[in-house]
Amino acid sequence: MGTLGTSLARRDNALNLVRLLLATSVIVWHTYPVLAVEPGWPASLIGSGAVNGFFAISGYLIAGSRLRLPFGRYLWKRFIRIYPGFWVALLITAFVLAPIAGALTGTAYSLGTGVNYVAQNVTLWIGEQTIGQTLTTVPHAQVWNASLWTLFYEFTAYLLIGFALSIPLVRRHLASFALGATVLLSIGAGMEVGAEWPAPFDLALGGFRLWSFFAAGALVYALRDHVRVSPAVGAISFIVLVVTYLAGFEGWLSPLPLSVFLLWLGASLPMRLGSVNDISYGMYVYAFPIQQMLVILLGTEVPPWLFMIATAACTAPFALASWHLVEKPTMRLRFPKRSSASSVTKRQATTTPGRQAPAL
């Protein structure tokens, strides 16, 4: 039994599997509004909990990334991890799925509406969900991708922790600052700060909630070498998490137990599905438009469980293509180097006479 730090430092951990399970949980939740079916059980807890879990795991991983990398390289890696796959998903939705949907339903689609959809959303700020009249015949009308709104908060969290960890005091006392951020953000989430504020200040509502889990993940990272990967840790964190939901205090108290439980799963699960090919991001960004297409093709009388399976099966090829053709290749792109003149100067300064400069 090691610690979270040693277990999750290995490349063969199960965090990608956990994220894939979270993406599948979002599919489960979205099935009900897409089919206009009442779930009969609190399915929304599955969906919101999955999104919260994404941020908790992200907080852990991103804190480590920022501490290892200078700010420029860190920001570059975050940019190429999020944007290329997102942009391609926008293009496929606007210029492949939407025209097909328009042809199948006999509704209006034009190239201009597709361009507008991409242009309005290209920055991660989702300013447009419609593409012509292509989704006017489905229950969840005129919404092409209800999952993408969280990516704005995700990248904003990257920026916030990136700047925060540029401060030496914060770097030296990460646990204290992450704990303070978790507490303050959880209070804001529990009080639903921003719910009554006018736009765009109402964005604070989602920010307090999602960033509280991100901060909790960063807190677990700071304490990673003190958390044992033992059954007791998993059981206690899960029990505390369940109690917070049953008591109705999940907004106030769930960030830390959820973070510990999911990271414990990533360190404990024996399965390594996704450790090499991480399709969780692709599953997340493509599932909702695939669900809308399936409603057009199959109607709304499909049993929800069968619809969930069909969604996962149809989304997986898109996610695999996204990983192999977009995400993985762009993640290999290196941070732009300095000018050749500055590189020469640096090599000259570090080279001793008669010896070759070390490879950079």
CSV table of C-alpha atoms in Angstrom, one decimal:
chain,number,residue,atom,x,y,z
A,1,MET,CA,0.0,0.0,0.0
A,2,GLY,CA,1.6,3.2,-1.2
A,3,THR,CA,0.3,6.8,-1.2
A,4,LEU,CA,-1.8,8.6,-3.8
A,5,GLY,CA,1.4,10.4,-4.8
A,6,THR,CA,3.4,7.3,-5.7
A,7,SER,CA,0.4,5.4,-7.2
A,8,LEU,CA,-0.8,8.2,-9.4
A,9,ALA,CA,2.7,9.2,-10.5
A,10,ARG,CA,2.8,5.9,-12.6
A,11,ARG,CA,1.5,6.1,-16.1
A,12,ASP,CA,-0.5,2.9,-15.7
A,13,ASN,CA,-2.9,4.4,-13.2
A,14,ALA,CA,-6.7,4.1,-13.7
A,15,LEU,CA,-7.5,7.9,-13.8
A,16,ASN,CA,-8.4,7.8,-17.5
A,17,LEU,CA,-10.8,4.9,-16.8
A,18,VAL,CA,-12.4,6.9,-14.0
A,19,ARG,CA,-12.8,9.9,-16.4
A,20,LEU,CA,-14.3,7.6,-19.0
A,21,LEU,CA,-16.8,6.4,-16.4
A,22,LEU,CA,-17.6,10.0,-15.6
A,23,ALA,CA,-18.2,10.8,-19.2
A,24,THR,CA,-20.5,7.8,-19.5
A,25,SER,CA,-22.4,9.1,-16.4
A,26,VAL,CA,-23.0,12.4,-18.2
A,27,ILE,CA,-24.6,10.3,-21.1
A,28,VAL,CA,-26.8,8.6,-18.6
A,29,TRP,CA,-28.1,12.0,-17.2
A,30,HIS,CA,-28.5,13.6,-20.6
A,31,THR,CA,-30.6,10.7,-21.9
A,32,TYR,CA,-33.6,11.8,-20.0
A,33,PRO,CA,-34.0,15.4,-21.2
A,34,VAL,CA,-33.1,14.4,-24.7
A,35,LEU,CA,-35.9,11.8,-24.8
A,36,ALA,CA,-38.2,14.0,-22.7
A,37,VAL,CA,-38.6,11.3,-20.2
A,38,GLU,CA,-38.9,11.7,-16.4
A,39,PRO,CA,-36.2,9.5,-14.9
A,40,GLY,CA,-38.1,8.5,-11.7
A,41,TRP,CA,-34.8,8.7,-9.8
A,42,PRO,CA,-32.4,11.6,-9.1
A,43,ALA,CA,-30.5,11.1,-12.3
A,44,SER,CA,-29.3,14.8,-12.2
A,45,LEU,CA,-27.1,13.8,-9.3
A,46,ILE,CA,-25.3,11.4,-11.5
A,47,GLY,CA,-24.7,14.1,-14.2
A,48,SER,CA,-23.7,16.9,-11.8
A,49,GLY,CA,-21.6,14.6,-9.8
A,50,ALA,CA,-19.8,13.4,-12.9
A,51,VAL,CA,-19.0,17.0,-14.0
A,52,ASN,CA,-17.8,17.8,-10.4
A,53,GLY,CA,-15.6,14.7,-10.6
A,54,PHE,CA,-14.0,15.9,-13.8
A,55,PHE,CA,-13.0,19.1,-12.1
A,56,ALA,CA,-11.7,17.3,-9.0
A,57,ILE,CA,-9.4,15.1,-11.0
A,58,SER,CA,-8.4,18.0,-13.1
A,59,GLY,CA,-7.4,20.0,-10.1
A,60,TYR,CA,-5.1,17.3,-8.9
A,61,LEU,CA,-3.4,16.8,-12.3
A,62,ILE,CA,-3.2,20.5,-13.2
A,63,ALA,CA,-1.7,21.5,-9.9
A,64,GLY,CA,1.1,19.0,-10.5
A,65,SER,CA,1.6,20.2,-14.1
A,66,ARG,CA,1.9,23.8,-13.1
A,67,LEU,CA,4.4,23.0,-10.4
A,68,ARG,CA,6.6,21.1,-12.8
A,69,LEU,CA,6.4,23.5,-15.7
A,70,PRO,CA,7.2,27.2,-16.3
A,71,PHE,CA,4.1,29.3,-17.0
A,72,GLY,CA,4.6,29.5,-20.7
A,73,ARG,CA,5.0,25.8,-21.3
A,74,TYR,CA,2.2,25.0,-18.8
A,75,LEU,CA,-0.3,27.3,-20.6
A,76,TRP,CA,0.8,25.9,-24.0
A,77,LYS,CA,0.1,22.3,-22.8
A,78,ARG,CA,-3.3,23.3,-21.4
A,79,PHE,CA,-4.2,25.1,-24.7
A,80,ILE,CA,-3.3,22.2,-27.0
A,81,ARG,CA,-5.1,19.7,-24.7
A,82,ILE,CA,-8.4,21.6,-24.8
A,83,TYR,CA,-8.8,23.7,-27.9
A,84,PRO,CA,-7.9,21.5,-30.9
A,85,GLY,CA,-10.3,18.7,-30.0
A,86,PHE,CA,-13.0,21.2,-29.1
A,87,TRP,CA,-12.6,23.1,-32.4
A,88,VAL,CA,-12.8,19.9,-34.5
A,89,ALA,CA,-16.0,18.9,-32.5
A,90,LEU,CA,-17.5,22.3,-33.4
A,91,LEU,CA,-16.6,21.8,-37.1
A,92,ILE,CA,-18.0,18.3,-37.3
A,93,THR,CA,-21.2,19.4,-35.5
A,94,ALA,CA,-21.7,22.4,-37.8
A,95,PHE,CA,-20.7,21.0,-41.1
A,96,VAL,CA,-21.4,17.3,-40.9
A,97,LEU,CA,-24.1,16.5,-38.3
A,98,ALA,CA,-26.2,19.6,-38.7
A,99,PRO,CA,-26.6,19.3,-42.5
A,100,ILE,CA,-27.5,15.6,-42.1
A,101,ALA,CA,-30.0,16.5,-39.4
A,102,GLY,CA,-31.5,19.2,-41.6
A,103,ALA,CA,-31.8,16.7,-44.5
A,104,LEU,CA,-33.4,14.1,-42.4
A,105,THR,CA,-36.0,16.4,-40.8
A,106,GLY,CA,-36.6,18.7,-43.7
A,107,THR,CA,-35.6,21.7,-41.6
A,108,ALA,CA,-33.5,24.7,-42.7
A,109,TYR,CA,-29.7,24.6,-42.7
A,110,SER,CA,-27.3,26.9,-44.4
A,111,LEU,CA,-23.5,27.2,-44.5
A,112,GLY,CA,-23.9,30.6,-42.8
A,113,THR,CA,-25.6,29.2,-39.8
A,114,GLY,CA,-22.9,26.6,-39.4
A,115,VAL,CA,-20.2,29.3,-39.7
A,116,ASN,CA,-22.0,31.3,-37.1
A,117,TYR,CA,-22.2,28.4,-34.7
A,118,VAL,CA,-18.4,27.9,-34.9
A,119,ALA,CA,-17.6,31.6,-34.7
A,120,GLN,CA,-19.8,32.2,-31.7
A,121,ASN,CA,-18.3,29.3,-29.7
A,122,VAL,CA,-14.7,29.2,-30.9
A,123,THR,CA,-13.2,30.7,-27.7
A,124,LEU,CA,-14.9,28.1,-25.4
A,125,TRP,CA,-17.5,30.7,-24.4
A,126,ILE,CA,-20.7,29.0,-25.7
A,127,GLY,CA,-22.6,31.9,-27.2
A,128,GLU,CA,-24.7,29.9,-29.7
A,129,GLN,CA,-26.4,26.5,-29.4
A,130,THR,CA,-28.5,26.5,-32.6
A,131,ILE,CA,-27.6,25.8,-36.2
A,132,GLY,CA,-30.4,27.1,-38.4
A,133,GLN,CA,-33.6,25.2,-37.7
A,134,THR,CA,-32.0,21.7,-37.7
A,135,LEU,CA,-33.1,20.8,-34.2
A,136,THR,CA,-36.7,22.1,-34.1
A,137,THR,CA,-38.3,18.7,-34.3
A,138,VAL,CA,-36.6,17.1,-31.2
A,139,PRO,CA,-37.7,17.4,-27.6
A,140,HIS,CA,-34.5,19.2,-26.4
A,141,ALA,CA,-35.0,21.7,-29.3
A,142,GLN,CA,-32.3,23.9,-30.7
A,143,VAL,CA,-29.4,22.7,-28.4
A,144,TRP,CA,-26.6,21.0,-30.2
A,145,ASN,CA,-24.3,20.4,-27.4
A,146,ALA,CA,-25.3,20.9,-23.7
A,147,SER,CA,-22.0,19.6,-22.4
A,148,LEU,CA,-19.6,22.3,-23.7
A,149,TRP,CA,-20.5,25.0,-21.2
A,150,THR,CA,-18.2,23.5,-18.6
A,151,LEU,CA,-15.0,23.9,-20.7
A,152,PHE,CA,-15.0,27.7,-20.2
A,153,TYR,CA,-14.9,27.1,-16.4
A,154,GLU,CA,-12.2,24.4,-16.9
A,155,PHE,CA,-9.8,26.7,-18.9
A,156,THR,CA,-10.5,29.6,-16.5
A,157,ALA,CA,-9.4,27.3,-13.7
A,158,TYR,CA,-6.2,26.6,-15.6
A,159,LEU,CA,-5.5,30.3,-15.8
A,160,LEU,CA,-6.4,30.9,-12.1
A,161,ILE,CA,-4.2,28.2,-10.7
A,162,GLY,CA,-1.5,29.0,-13.3
A,163,PHE,CA,-1.2,32.6,-12.0
A,164,ALA,CA,-1.6,31.6,-8.4
A,165,LEU,CA,1.3,29.1,-8.5
A,166,SER,CA,3.4,31.8,-10.1
A,167,ILE,CA,3.5,33.4,-6.6
A,168,PRO,CA,6.3,31.8,-4.5
A,169,LEU,CA,4.3,32.0,-1.3
A,170,VAL,CA,1.5,30.1,-2.8
A,171,ARG,CA,3.8,27.4,-4.2
A,172,ARG,CA,5.5,26.9,-0.8
A,173,HIS,CA,2.1,26.7,1.1
A,174,LEU,CA,-0.1,25.0,-1.6
A,175,ALA,CA,-2.0,22.9,1.0
A,176,SER,CA,-3.0,26.0,3.0
A,177,PHE,CA,-4.1,28.1,0.0
A,178,ALA,CA,-5.9,25.2,-1.6
A,179,LEU,CA,-7.7,24.5,1.6
A,180,GLY,CA,-8.7,28.1,1.9
A,181,ALA,CA,-9.9,28.2,-1.7
A,182,THR,CA,-11.9,25.0,-1.2
A,183,VAL,CA,-13.6,26.3,1.9
A,184,LEU,CA,-14.5,29.7,0.4
A,185,LEU,CA,-15.7,28.4,-2.9
A,186,SER,CA,-17.7,25.7,-1.2
A,187,ILE,CA,-19.4,28.3,0.9
A,188,GLY,CA,-20.2,30.3,-2.2
A,189,ALA,CA,-21.6,27.1,-3.9
A,190,GLY,CA,-23.7,26.2,-0.8
A,191,MET,CA,-25.1,29.7,-0.6
A,192,GLU,CA,-25.8,29.6,-4.4
A,193,VAL,CA,-24.0,32.9,-4.8
A,194,GLY,CA,-24.7,34.4,-8.2
A,195,ALA,CA,-28.1,32.7,-8.7
A,196,GLU,CA,-29.9,36.0,-8.5
A,197,TRP,CA,-27.3,38.1,-10.2
A,198,PRO,CA,-27.8,39.6,-13.7
A,199,ALA,CA,-25.8,38.3,-16.6
A,200,PRO,CA,-22.9,37.9,-17.0
A,201,PHE,CA,-22.3,38.0,-13.2
A,202,ASP,CA,-24.6,35.0,-12.8
A,203,LEU,CA,-21.6,33.0,-14.1
A,204,ALA,CA,-20.4,33.0,-10.5
A,205,LEU,CA,-22.9,30.3,-9.7
A,206,GLY,CA,-21.2,27.7,-11.9
A,207,GLY,CA,-17.8,29.1,-10.9
A,208,PHE,CA,-18.2,28.6,-7.2
A,209,ARG,CA,-19.5,25.1,-7.7
A,210,LEU,CA,-17.0,23.8,-10.2
A,211,TRP,CA,-13.9,25.6,-8.9
A,212,SER,CA,-14.6,24.3,-5.4
A,213,PHE,CA,-14.0,20.8,-6.8
A,214,PHE,CA,-11.0,21.9,-8.7
A,215,ALA,CA,-9.5,23.5,-5.6
A,216,ALA,CA,-10.2,20.3,-3.6
A,217,GLY,CA,-8.4,18.3,-6.2
A,218,ALA,CA,-5.4,20.6,-5.9
A,219,LEU,CA,-5.6,20.2,-2.1
A,220,VAL,CA,-5.4,16.4,-2.4
A,221,TYR,CA,-2.4,16.9,-4.7
A,222,ALA,CA,-0.7,19.0,-2.0
A,223,LEU,CA,-1.4,16.2,0.5
A,224,ARG,CA,-0.8,13.3,-1.9
A,225,ASP,CA,2.1,11.8,0.0
A,226,HIS,CA,0.1,11.7,3.2
A,227,VAL,CA,-3.0,9.9,1.8
A,228,ARG,CA,-2.6,6.1,1.8
A,229,VAL,CA,-4.2,4.0,-1.0
A,230,SER,CA,-6.0,1.8,1.5
A,231,PRO,CA,-9.6,0.3,1.5
A,232,ALA,CA,-10.3,2.4,4.6
A,233,VAL,CA,-9.6,5.7,2.8
A,234,GLY,CA,-11.9,4.7,-0.1
A,235,ALA,CA,-14.6,3.5,2.2
A,236,ILE,CA,-14.5,6.6,4.5
A,237,SER,CA,-14.5,9.1,1.6
A,238,PHE,CA,-17.4,7.3,0.0
A,239,ILE,CA,-19.5,7.1,3.1
A,240,VAL,CA,-18.8,10.8,3.9
A,241,LEU,CA,-19.8,11.7,0.3
A,242,VAL,CA,-23.0,9.8,0.5
A,243,VAL,CA,-23.9,11.4,3.8
A,244,THR,CA,-23.4,14.9,2.4
A,245,TYR,CA,-25.8,14.1,-0.4
A,246,LEU,CA,-28.4,12.5,1.8
A,247,ALA,CA,-28.2,15.5,4.2
A,248,GLY,CA,-28.5,17.9,1.3
A,249,PHE,CA,-25.1,19.6,2.0
A,250,GLU,CA,-23.4,18.4,-1.1
A,251,GLY,CA,-22.7,22.0,-2.3
A,252,TRP,CA,-21.0,22.8,1.0
A,253,LEU,CA,-19.2,19.6,1.9
A,254,SER,CA,-18.8,17.2,-1.1
A,255,PRO,CA,-15.7,18.6,-2.9
A,256,LEU,CA,-13.1,17.0,-0.7
A,257,PRO,CA,-14.6,13.5,-0.2
A,258,LEU,CA,-15.5,13.3,-3.9
A,259,SER,CA,-11.9,14.3,-4.8
A,260,VAL,CA,-10.4,11.8,-2.4
A,261,PHE,CA,-12.7,9.0,-3.5
A,262,LEU,CA,-12.2,9.4,-7.3
A,263,LEU,CA,-8.4,9.8,-6.9
A,264,TRP,CA,-8.4,6.7,-4.7
A,265,LEU,CA,-10.3,4.8,-7.4
A,266,GLY,CA,-7.7,6.0,-10.0
A,267,ALA,CA,-4.9,4.6,-7.8
A,268,SER,CA,-6.8,1.4,-6.8
A,269,LEU,CA,-8.7,0.0,-9.7
A,270,PRO,CA,-6.9,-2.9,-11.3
A,271,MET,CA,-8.3,-2.2,-14.8
A,272,ARG,CA,-6.2,0.0,-17.0
A,273,LEU,CA,-8.6,0.8,-19.8
A,274,GLY,CA,-7.7,4.1,-21.3
A,275,SER,CA,-4.2,4.3,-19.7
A,276,VAL,CA,-2.7,4.5,-23.2
A,277,ASN,CA,-5.6,5.9,-25.3
A,278,ASP,CA,-7.6,8.5,-23.4
A,279,ILE,CA,-11.0,8.8,-25.1
A,280,SER,CA,-12.8,10.4,-22.2
A,281,TYR,CA,-12.6,14.0,-23.6
A,282,GLY,CA,-13.9,12.8,-27.0
A,283,MET,CA,-16.8,11.0,-25.3
A,284,TYR,CA,-17.7,14.1,-23.4
A,285,VAL,CA,-17.6,16.6,-26.3
A,286,TYR,CA,-19.4,14.3,-28.9
A,287,ALA,CA,-22.0,12.5,-26.9
A,288,PHE,CA,-24.7,15.1,-26.8
A,289,PRO,CA,-24.8,15.9,-30.5
A,290,ILE,CA,-24.8,12.1,-31.2
A,291,GLN,CA,-27.7,11.8,-28.8
A,292,GLN,CA,-29.6,14.4,-30.7
A,293,MET,CA,-28.9,12.6,-34.0
A,294,LEU,CA,-30.1,9.3,-32.5
A,295,VAL,CA,-33.4,11.0,-31.4
A,296,ILE,CA,-33.9,12.1,-35.0
A,297,LEU,CA,-33.2,8.6,-36.3
A,298,LEU,CA,-34.8,6.4,-33.7
A,299,GLY,CA,-37.5,8.7,-32.1
A,300,THR,CA,-38.2,9.0,-28.4
A,301,GLU,CA,-39.9,5.7,-27.8
A,302,VAL,CA,-36.5,3.9,-27.3
A,303,PRO,CA,-36.1,2.6,-23.7
A,304,PRO,CA,-33.6,4.9,-21.9
A,305,TRP,CA,-31.2,2.1,-21.1
A,306,LEU,CA,-31.0,1.0,-24.7
A,307,PHE,CA,-30.6,4.7,-25.8
A,308,MET,CA,-27.7,5.0,-23.4
A,309,ILE,CA,-26.0,1.9,-24.8
A,310,ALA,CA,-26.6,3.2,-28.4
A,311,THR,CA,-25.2,6.6,-27.5
A,312,ALA,CA,-22.0,5.1,-26.0
A,313,ALA,CA,-21.5,2.8,-29.0
A,314,CYS,CA,-22.0,5.5,-31.6
A,315,THR,CA,-19.9,8.1,-29.7
A,316,ALA,CA,-16.9,5.8,-29.2
A,317,PRO,CA,-15.8,5.9,-32.8
A,318,PHE,CA,-15.8,9.7,-32.8
A,319,ALA,CA,-13.9,9.7,-29.5
A,320,LEU,CA,-11.3,7.3,-30.8
A,321,ALA,CA,-10.9,9.4,-34.0
A,322,SER,CA,-10.6,12.5,-31.9
A,323,TRP,CA,-7.9,11.0,-29.8
A,324,HIS,CA,-5.8,9.4,-32.6
A,325,LEU,CA,-6.2,12.1,-35.2
A,326,VAL,CA,-6.5,15.3,-33.2
A,327,GLU,CA,-5.7,15.2,-29.5
A,328,LYS,CA,-2.7,12.9,-29.4
A,329,PRO,CA,-0.9,14.5,-32.4
A,330,THR,CA,-1.5,18.0,-31.2
A,331,MET,CA,-0.3,17.1,-27.7
A,332,ARG,CA,3.1,16.3,-29.2
A,333,LEU,CA,3.4,19.9,-30.5
A,334,ARG,CA,6.2,21.5,-28.6
A,335,PHE,CA,6.1,24.9,-27.0
A,336,PRO,CA,7.5,27.5,-29.5
A,337,LYS,CA,11.2,28.0,-28.9
A,338,ARG,CA,12.9,31.3,-28.4
A,339,SER,CA,14.6,33.0,-31.4
A,340,SER,CA,17.7,31.3,-32.7
A,341,ALA,CA,19.8,34.2,-31.6
A,342,SER,CA,18.8,33.8,-27.9
A,343,SER,CA,19.3,30.1,-28.2
A,344,VAL,CA,22.8,30.5,-29.5
A,345,THR,CA,23.6,33.0,-26.7
A,346,LYS,CA,22.3,30.5,-24.1
A,347,ARG,CA,24.3,27.7,-25.5
A,348,GLN,CA,27.5,29.8,-25.6
A,349,ALA,CA,26.9,30.8,-22.0
A,350,THR,CA,26.6,27.2,-20.8
A,351,THR,CA,29.4,25.6,-23.0
A,352,THR,CA,32.9,25.1,-21.5
A,353,PRO,CA,35.8,25.4,-23.9
A,354,GLY,CA,36.6,22.2,-25.7
A,355,ARG,CA,33.4,20.5,-24.8
A,356,GLN,CA,30.1,20.2,-26.6
A,357,ALA,CA,27.1,21.9,-25.1
A,358,PRO,CA,24.6,19.5,-23.4
A,359,ALA,CA,21.4,18.7,-25.4
A,360,LEU,CA,18.5,20.9,-24.3
